[in-house]
Amino acid sequence: MTLMLSYQYGLFDEILCNTSLTDDAPDCNADSSYCVQAGLDYVCEENFDTGNPNDTCQTGVRVRCSFPDIPTPLVDTPATMMKVISYNIWETRYLYNQNGQRERTCRILPELIKMRPEVDVIVFNEVFMGGCFASGSANNQMTLRDILTKYGFTEFTRTVGLVPTPTQPESGGVFIASKWTISRERSRVFEATERTTPDSLIQKGVVYARIDKTVNLETRRYHIFGTEMQSTDRRNSSLVRIVQARDIYDFQQSQNIPASESVIYAGDLNADRLDDTDHVDEIVGELQASIPEIVGTISATYDEDNNDVFGERADNGAFWYDYALYSNEHLQPTRTALRVLRPRSPPFTVCMSAVSPNPAYPESNLCVTDRTISDLSNHYAVMGTFDFGMGSGRQGYQPRPLSHQQHQPNRRRSQQKP
């Protein structure tokens, strides 16, 4: 069975399956539940017989699925306001591990838009395959960028470090999506990395988008920098992140951005605001930036105590790694806020470990461990709100300790995030 969608002329069209694509529906017999499995809408099904002995599925039942319509219309805020979501979606390659990549990432955009239809820009982290059904053939593919386009986010940058090298075969996994015009984009791959960690194989870096937001004939220009810094706690990891922050700042300076325009940094900094505020202050200081006022009720962005993707790994602590910051050296906002978002969907079951380098269905014999989840990544998202309207004033980062009820001391993370 192969779930089939194509993207043409701004619409998703259901098309016939290419059964030569490796897929893992048991016995090659699919039904409507396989659309639901990926968060898609069922259209129809049919029997097939390819007559090709080399096809993965030669006979069976295949289904057509379509992507759901946008759950709520997008909302435009004034041109003087910028709302940026940063979300690490945990889309590692199946070669390394199974974590429900396909089922989770197909659901992310509908849930984000449902929660925050007013968002202007989304900075994605850890998009190593392209999202949703990106690993399919040309006629059996639906990527995160396809879904973004369908939902009105028609502008996006390239992924940082997209061209593999002999020593760094993986991209940086970061790109920026916008519903407003991206008039310029640039990127830089970090030279600094902790050589004793898997990060040494990844072209982590920073991607820049110059965005022109136009509402009611008024246009404002914004400069967005998206990144993911060194993960994993090793001897030199903190120093590497400091060097990477300097690299981001130098890269920003090289864009010759006028002081009268706004600069926003967003991404997974891998520095914990809850348990290592000094390190966070160092990184933010190197960027010459400030953290907005923290608002909302969720007090972590990486929460092994409550996020159900961790399953039995739960109860290892809660951390705050994800940020949206504003530059102190450019146009200052009159009002700011940073809020954690927890995108969730109705429960669905995914394969969490398998003896296969390809996607495995939870009921497949290749799936070793399955799990029923509602959370859509090992991280929560954050949304930064930056109001550059009339008035003056600035709200910057001042450490605000959480109450005892909100935050207990954490054990430092000792291994690479999955």
XYZ file of C-alpha atoms in Angstrom:
418
model
C 0.000 0.000 0.000
C 1.151 3.510 -0.738
C -0.576 6.689 0.398
C -0.675 8.888 -2.669
C -0.808 12.660 -2.964
C 0.729 15.117 -5.387
C 1.033 18.862 -5.212
C 0.017 20.782 -8.323
C -1.202 24.319 -8.948
C -1.589 25.058 -5.252
C -3.946 22.124 -4.640
C -3.469 18.558 -3.518
C -4.712 16.060 -6.111
C -5.269 12.416 -5.246
C -3.478 10.169 -7.735
C -2.813 6.467 -8.211
C -0.152 4.660 -6.224
C 3.341 3.925 -7.402
C 3.620 0.478 -5.868
C 7.352 0.244 -6.475
C 7.784 2.544 -3.485
C 8.868 0.691 -0.350
C 6.024 0.729 2.125
C 5.096 -1.423 5.081
C 1.332 -1.910 5.104
C 0.864 -5.504 6.266
C 0.068 -7.842 3.351
C -0.146 -4.827 0.992
C -3.822 -4.445 1.906
C -4.776 -0.950 2.978
C -8.032 0.636 4.075
C -9.246 4.010 5.312
C -7.371 3.594 8.598
C -4.076 4.127 6.778
C -5.114 7.647 5.820
C -6.170 8.328 9.392
C -2.818 6.923 10.566
C -1.048 9.834 8.856
C -3.621 12.465 9.811
C -5.028 12.524 6.258
C -8.558 12.287 4.861
C -9.707 9.070 3.170
C -10.915 9.433 -0.435
C -11.320 5.928 -1.889
C -9.664 2.541 -2.343
C -9.174 0.024 -5.149
C -7.692 -3.401 -5.844
C -4.490 -3.505 -7.870
C -2.272 -5.995 -9.681
C 0.940 -4.513 -11.064
C 2.210 -7.605 -12.834
C 5.749 -6.539 -11.983
C 7.678 -9.069 -9.858
C 10.043 -6.307 -8.687
C 7.310 -4.241 -7.066
C 7.199 -4.238 -3.284
C 3.455 -4.770 -3.457
C 2.392 -6.669 -6.564
C -1.258 -7.192 -5.599
C -3.484 -5.889 -2.849
C -5.588 -2.868 -1.960
C -4.400 0.721 -2.206
C -6.027 3.870 -0.916
C -6.164 7.486 -1.983
C -5.833 10.115 0.710
C -6.044 13.905 0.706
C -4.627 16.499 3.039
C -7.216 18.232 5.250
C -8.205 21.820 4.549
C -6.790 24.538 6.750
C -8.567 24.196 10.137
C -9.128 27.932 10.561
C -8.472 30.972 8.333
C -5.168 32.767 8.810
C -5.364 36.060 10.691
C -3.361 39.152 9.739
C -1.976 41.333 12.505
C -0.812 44.932 11.859
C 2.308 45.385 9.738
C 4.076 46.691 12.846
C 3.694 43.352 14.648
C 5.696 40.184 14.007
C 4.782 36.780 15.457
C 7.446 34.102 15.059
C 7.102 30.440 16.011
C 10.200 28.297 16.497
C 9.612 24.542 16.471
C 12.062 21.647 16.636
C 10.033 18.868 14.985
C 12.439 15.930 15.612
C 12.460 14.554 12.094
C 15.605 12.447 12.180
C 16.268 9.992 9.367
C 14.803 6.497 9.680
C 18.326 5.193 9.241
C 19.073 6.417 12.774
C 15.796 5.757 14.567
C 12.026 5.432 14.275
C 9.973 7.967 16.199
C 6.759 8.355 14.207
C 8.350 10.958 11.929
C 5.795 10.664 9.145
C 2.665 10.547 11.285
C 3.798 13.379 13.568
C 5.048 15.826 10.958
C 1.960 15.419 8.762
C -0.095 16.667 11.728
C 2.057 19.610 12.801
C 0.809 22.379 10.508
C -2.933 21.857 11.120
C -2.398 21.895 14.875
C -0.090 24.947 14.835
C -2.499 26.950 12.683
C -5.435 25.890 14.820
C -3.608 27.199 17.900
C -2.114 30.363 16.388
C -3.687 31.416 13.076
C -2.074 34.847 13.448
C 1.514 33.562 13.161
C 3.626 35.320 10.517
C 6.798 33.233 10.376
C 7.785 29.708 11.424
C 11.393 28.661 12.027
C 11.680 24.882 11.754
C 14.462 22.844 13.356
C 15.506 19.235 12.705
C 13.743 18.845 9.361
C 16.261 16.329 8.041
C 14.025 14.598 5.465
C 11.536 17.301 4.485
C 8.537 16.370 6.628
C 5.428 14.212 6.188
C 5.816 11.987 3.066
C 9.036 13.638 1.848
C 10.798 10.295 1.447
C 8.425 9.114 -1.291
C 9.000 9.026 -5.020
C 8.216 12.054 -7.184
C 4.620 10.858 -7.697
C 4.129 9.835 -4.087
C 5.425 12.753 -2.100
C 4.025 15.422 0.162
C 6.515 17.560 2.063
C 6.221 20.068 4.847
C 6.780 22.816 2.274
C 3.838 21.480 0.235
C 1.591 21.692 3.283
C 2.897 25.163 4.130
C 2.051 26.329 0.619
C -1.452 24.881 0.832
C -1.972 26.706 4.127
C -0.802 30.102 2.866
C 2.882 30.073 3.853
C 4.077 30.337 0.288
C 7.569 31.695 0.990
C 10.417 29.722 2.520
C 14.193 29.606 2.559
C 16.371 26.701 1.607
C 17.495 24.422 4.415
C 20.870 25.410 5.848
C 23.696 23.066 4.832
C 21.558 21.296 2.259
C 24.482 20.020 0.151
C 26.149 17.054 1.916
C 29.906 16.878 2.372
C 32.111 13.802 2.959
C 32.519 14.658 6.646
C 29.063 16.172 7.260
C 26.462 14.182 5.317
C 23.451 15.679 7.103
C 21.955 19.123 6.531
C 21.475 21.570 9.379
C 17.731 20.844 9.336
C 16.723 24.522 9.741
C 14.588 26.603 7.402
C 12.259 29.601 7.650
C 8.678 29.708 6.327
C 6.693 32.928 5.900
C 3.283 34.006 4.689
C 4.900 37.304 3.661
C 7.441 38.013 0.932
C 10.996 36.820 1.554
C 12.992 39.363 -0.430
C 16.432 38.011 0.481
C 17.888 34.873 2.023
C 21.351 33.789 3.066
C 22.817 31.016 5.220
C 26.051 30.030 6.919
C 27.250 26.670 8.249
C 29.050 26.768 11.593
C 32.719 25.843 11.676
C 32.648 25.118 15.404
C 31.245 21.776 16.566
C 31.878 19.306 19.378
C 33.760 16.564 17.521
C 32.853 13.840 20.022
C 29.112 14.159 19.370
C 26.757 13.289 16.483
C 26.548 17.032 15.784
C 29.907 16.733 14.025
C 28.061 14.969 11.174
C 25.454 17.732 10.849
C 25.898 21.021 8.994
C 24.347 23.113 11.716
C 24.287 26.818 11.059
C 22.102 29.879 10.654
C 19.638 30.844 7.922
C 18.548 34.440 7.282
C 15.335 35.732 5.723
C 14.547 39.371 4.977
C 10.765 39.558 5.179
C 8.531 42.359 3.927
C 5.176 42.293 5.719
C 2.424 44.288 4.015
C -0.970 44.872 5.626
C -3.440 47.572 4.546
C -0.871 49.112 2.175
C 1.699 49.486 4.973
C 4.954 47.536 4.621
C 7.452 46.811 7.373
C 10.732 44.965 6.937
C 11.882 42.259 9.349
C 15.149 40.349 9.508
C 14.756 36.799 10.857
C 17.656 34.497 11.751
C 16.889 30.826 12.408
C 19.311 28.387 14.001
C 19.945 25.258 16.030
C 23.075 25.229 18.173
C 25.300 22.448 19.486
C 23.375 19.699 21.242
C 24.655 17.227 23.839
C 26.532 18.077 27.024
C 30.206 17.283 26.645
C 33.303 19.012 27.961
C 33.396 21.698 25.265
C 29.706 21.939 24.332
C 29.056 25.206 26.160
C 32.116 26.823 24.594
C 31.031 25.623 21.143
C 27.622 27.262 21.597
C 29.286 30.538 22.571
C 31.449 30.412 19.427
C 28.368 29.603 17.341
C 26.529 32.587 18.853
C 29.447 34.836 17.861
C 29.270 33.358 14.369
C 25.553 34.177 14.153
C 26.205 37.729 15.312
C 29.020 38.223 12.786
C 26.785 36.780 10.060
C 24.020 39.204 11.041
C 26.457 42.112 10.965
C 27.581 41.137 7.474
C 24.032 41.695 6.174
C 24.375 45.470 6.825
C 20.916 45.746 8.353
C 19.871 49.338 9.142
C 19.490 50.118 12.839
C 15.986 51.406 12.040
C 14.794 47.873 11.133
C 14.070 44.949 13.439
C 16.202 41.835 13.896
C 14.823 38.637 15.452
C 16.699 35.430 16.304
C 14.760 32.177 16.730
C 15.590 28.525 17.210
C 16.814 25.764 19.489
C 19.797 27.198 21.360
C 20.278 24.012 23.427
C 20.912 26.169 26.494
C 18.595 25.617 29.453
C 16.972 28.750 30.854
C 15.680 26.814 33.868
C 18.907 25.278 35.119
C 21.769 27.198 33.494
C 20.805 30.856 33.250
C 24.456 31.951 33.175
C 25.049 30.026 29.959
C 21.851 31.425 28.445
C 22.979 34.930 29.403
C 26.331 34.310 27.675
C 24.682 33.227 24.428
C 22.127 36.033 24.442
C 24.898 38.490 25.282
C 27.027 37.352 22.335
C 24.023 38.010 20.098
C 23.533 41.474 21.647
C 19.913 40.448 22.132
C 17.161 40.224 24.739
C 14.639 37.572 25.704
C 11.020 38.769 25.638
C 8.813 38.652 28.684
C 7.881 35.033 29.442
C 4.113 34.526 29.438
C 1.755 31.551 29.574
C 1.395 28.535 31.831
C 3.832 26.040 30.265
C 7.257 26.396 31.852
C 9.491 24.187 29.663
C 10.112 23.448 25.983
C 11.660 19.978 26.415
C 9.593 18.152 29.014
C 10.365 14.506 29.660
C 7.980 14.509 32.617
C 4.831 15.269 30.621
C 5.490 14.931 26.870
C 4.059 11.536 25.904
C 6.531 10.846 23.065
C 9.048 9.897 25.759
C 6.907 7.093 27.173
C 8.867 5.135 29.750
C 11.719 7.635 29.512
C 9.565 10.149 31.320
C 10.413 11.701 34.688
C 13.904 12.836 33.660
C 13.247 16.532 34.060
C 12.073 19.593 32.175
C 14.244 22.043 30.228
C 13.886 25.278 28.253
C 15.980 25.167 25.069
C 13.943 27.115 22.489
C 13.787 30.881 22.032
C 12.753 33.885 19.980
C 14.929 36.938 20.750
C 15.221 40.502 19.513
C 18.388 42.481 18.790
C 19.327 45.300 21.159
C 21.141 47.119 18.345
C 18.190 47.525 15.999
C 14.615 48.782 16.095
C 13.224 48.127 19.570
C 9.772 46.629 20.169
C 7.333 48.464 22.399
C 5.899 45.179 23.655
C 7.182 41.600 23.601
C 6.116 38.166 24.777
C 7.519 34.645 24.585
C 5.034 31.808 25.023
C 5.447 28.029 24.935
C 2.995 26.216 22.648
C 2.217 22.513 22.980
C 0.804 21.256 19.668
C -1.204 18.064 20.232
C -3.650 15.976 18.254
C -6.122 13.210 19.092
C -4.150 10.094 20.119
C -2.515 8.022 17.380
C -0.132 5.058 17.448
C 3.330 5.092 15.883
C 6.308 2.768 15.647
C 9.086 3.953 17.967
C 11.730 1.360 17.081
C 12.057 -1.005 14.133
C 14.469 -3.334 12.364
C 14.171 -1.288 9.186
C 15.761 1.850 7.697
C 12.350 2.727 6.212
C 9.092 3.922 7.796
C 7.352 1.088 9.658
C 3.688 0.893 10.589
C 3.073 0.112 14.277
C 1.346 -3.203 13.454
C 4.161 -4.354 11.162
C 6.348 -7.324 12.066
C 9.302 -4.979 11.567
C 8.144 -2.705 14.386
C 9.725 -3.628 17.723
C 8.085 -0.975 19.899
C 4.961 1.083 19.312
C 3.484 3.913 21.345
C 0.233 5.849 21.405
C 0.940 9.567 21.563
C -0.694 12.981 21.257
C 2.356 15.259 21.379
C 3.895 15.975 17.976
C 7.593 16.311 18.816
C 10.050 15.847 21.659
C 10.105 19.660 21.887
C 7.264 22.077 22.391
C 7.148 25.139 20.164
C 7.650 28.735 21.271
C 6.062 31.859 19.832
C 7.661 35.269 20.105
C 5.405 38.307 19.738
C 7.138 41.569 18.838
C 5.132 44.791 18.596
C 6.946 47.632 16.837
C 3.991 50.014 16.867
C 3.882 53.590 18.108
C 5.328 54.294 21.520
C 8.609 53.684 23.269
C 10.095 51.316 25.775
C 11.781 47.976 25.805
C 11.277 44.739 27.679
C 14.416 42.666 27.883
C 15.682 39.551 29.575
C 15.707 39.527 33.314
C 15.895 36.082 34.920
C 12.565 35.326 36.559
C 12.808 32.241 38.779
C 9.773 30.006 38.564
C 7.867 29.113 41.689
C 8.648 25.911 43.566
C 5.447 24.415 42.218
C 6.457 25.175 38.648
C 10.085 24.094 38.653
C 12.052 21.480 40.537
C 15.822 21.127 40.050
C 16.669 19.175 36.888
C 19.291 16.589 36.192
C 21.569 17.892 33.454
C 20.985 16.205 30.136
C 23.742 13.631 29.665
C 23.092 12.362 26.166
C 22.169 13.466 22.684
C 18.535 14.382 22.260
C 16.818 11.734 20.156
